[in-house]
């Protein structure tokens, strides 16, 4: 739930979720959305210096989670599921959204899981990390409110 400071609501990380093929990632600890706008350089014989113009947009999502065996959670990808998606080279549907009232947009697109890593340090929690690389547009849409 968001933290309130006066009339402001501070959104917590757990208030924004990532869905891969309509499922969350099991015991996720973080997600990072990155959107890049390529800048093309324009230079002619009539200009001094380089001018810039917008080009293509690329996007990606990085995620981390704990490796947990938890049969009580339905509709979630385990770390093994994510590795299986990488190995199958499957194009997945991605949705980034929040169930909170006031966050009016959600973002959808298609992506490949292009990186998966498993960390198993002695005496500590096993964790996994992955990266999704967008294929095509990341599209904003109205976020249906609960």
Coordinates of C-alpha atoms in Angstrom, one line a residue, residues 14-112:
X14 CA 5.3 -3.8 -4.5
X15 CA 2.5 -1.5 -5.7
X16 CA 3.7 -1.9 -9.3
X17 CA 3.7 -5.4 -10.8
X18 CA 5.0 -7.1 -13.9
X19 CA 3.1 -9.8 -15.6
X20 CA 4.7 -12.2 -18.1
X21 CA 2.1 -14.1 -20.1
X22 CA -0.6 -13.0 -17.5
X23 CA 1.4 -14.4 -14.6
X24 CA 3.6 -12.6 -12.0
X25 CA 7.1 -13.8 -11.3
X26 CA 7.2 -15.8 -8.1
X27 CA 8.7 -14.1 -5.0
X28 CA 10.0 -11.1 -7.1
X29 CA 12.1 -8.6 -5.1
X30 CA 12.5 -6.0 -7.8
X31 CA 11.7 -5.0 -11.4
X32 CA 13.4 -2.2 -13.4
X33 CA 11.8 -0.8 -16.5
X34 CA 14.2 1.0 -18.9
X35 CA 13.0 2.9 -22.0
X36 CA 15.6 4.4 -24.3
X37 CA 15.0 7.0 -27.1
X38 CA 17.7 6.7 -29.8
X39 CA 18.9 10.1 -30.9
X40 CA 20.0 10.4 -34.6
X41 CA 22.7 12.9 -35.4
X42 CA 21.9 15.3 -38.2
X43 CA 24.6 17.2 -39.8
X44 CA 24.7 19.0 -43.1
X45 CA 27.0 21.4 -44.9
X46 CA 24.7 24.2 -43.7
X47 CA 24.9 23.5 -39.9
X48 CA 27.4 24.2 -37.3
X49 CA 27.7 21.3 -35.0
X50 CA 25.5 18.3 -34.8
X51 CA 21.7 18.5 -34.5
X52 CA 19.7 15.7 -32.9
X53 CA 16.4 14.1 -33.9
X54 CA 14.4 11.4 -32.2
X55 CA 14.8 7.9 -33.6
X56 CA 13.6 4.5 -32.4
X57 CA 12.6 3.6 -28.9
X58 CA 13.8 0.4 -27.2
X59 CA 12.7 -1.0 -23.9
X60 CA 13.7 -3.7 -21.4
X61 CA 12.8 -4.9 -18.0
X62 CA 15.2 -6.4 -15.5
X63 CA 13.9 -8.5 -12.6
X64 CA 15.1 -10.3 -9.4
X65 CA 13.5 -12.7 -7.1
X66 CA 14.0 -15.3 -4.4
X67 CA 14.1 -19.0 -5.4
X68 CA 11.2 -20.4 -3.3
X69 CA 9.1 -23.6 -3.6
X70 CA 5.6 -22.4 -2.8
X71 CA 2.7 -24.4 -4.1
X72 CA 0.2 -22.1 -2.4
X73 CA 0.8 -19.3 -4.9
X74 CA -1.1 -19.8 -8.1
X75 CA -0.8 -18.0 -11.4
X76 CA 2.9 -17.2 -11.0
X77 CA 6.1 -18.1 -12.9
X78 CA 8.8 -19.9 -10.9
X79 CA 12.5 -19.3 -11.6
X80 CA 12.4 -22.7 -13.4
X81 CA 9.5 -21.4 -15.6
X82 CA 11.5 -18.3 -16.6
X83 CA 14.6 -20.4 -17.5
X84 CA 12.3 -22.6 -19.6
X85 CA 11.0 -19.6 -21.5
X86 CA 14.5 -18.5 -22.3
X87 CA 15.4 -22.0 -23.5
X88 CA 12.3 -22.2 -25.7
X89 CA 13.0 -18.7 -27.2
X90 CA 9.4 -17.8 -26.6
X91 CA 8.0 -14.3 -27.3
X92 CA 5.9 -13.4 -24.2
X93 CA 3.3 -10.8 -23.4
X94 CA 4.4 -8.2 -20.9
X95 CA 2.2 -6.0 -18.7
X96 CA 3.4 -3.4 -16.2
X97 CA 0.6 -2.1 -14.0
X98 CA -0.6 -1.2 -10.6
X99 CA -3.8 -2.1 -8.9
X100 CA -3.8 1.2 -7.1
X101 CA -6.4 3.9 -7.9
X102 CA -4.7 7.0 -9.3
X103 CA -2.1 5.2 -11.4
X104 CA -4.0 5.7 -14.7
X105 CA -1.7 3.9 -17.1
X106 CA -0.5 0.4 -17.7
X107 CA 2.1 -0.5 -20.3
X108 CA 2.0 -3.6 -22.6
X109 CA 4.3 -5.1 -25.1
X110 CA 6.0 -8.2 -26.4
X111 CA 9.4 -9.3 -25.3
X112 CA 11.9 -12.1 -25.1

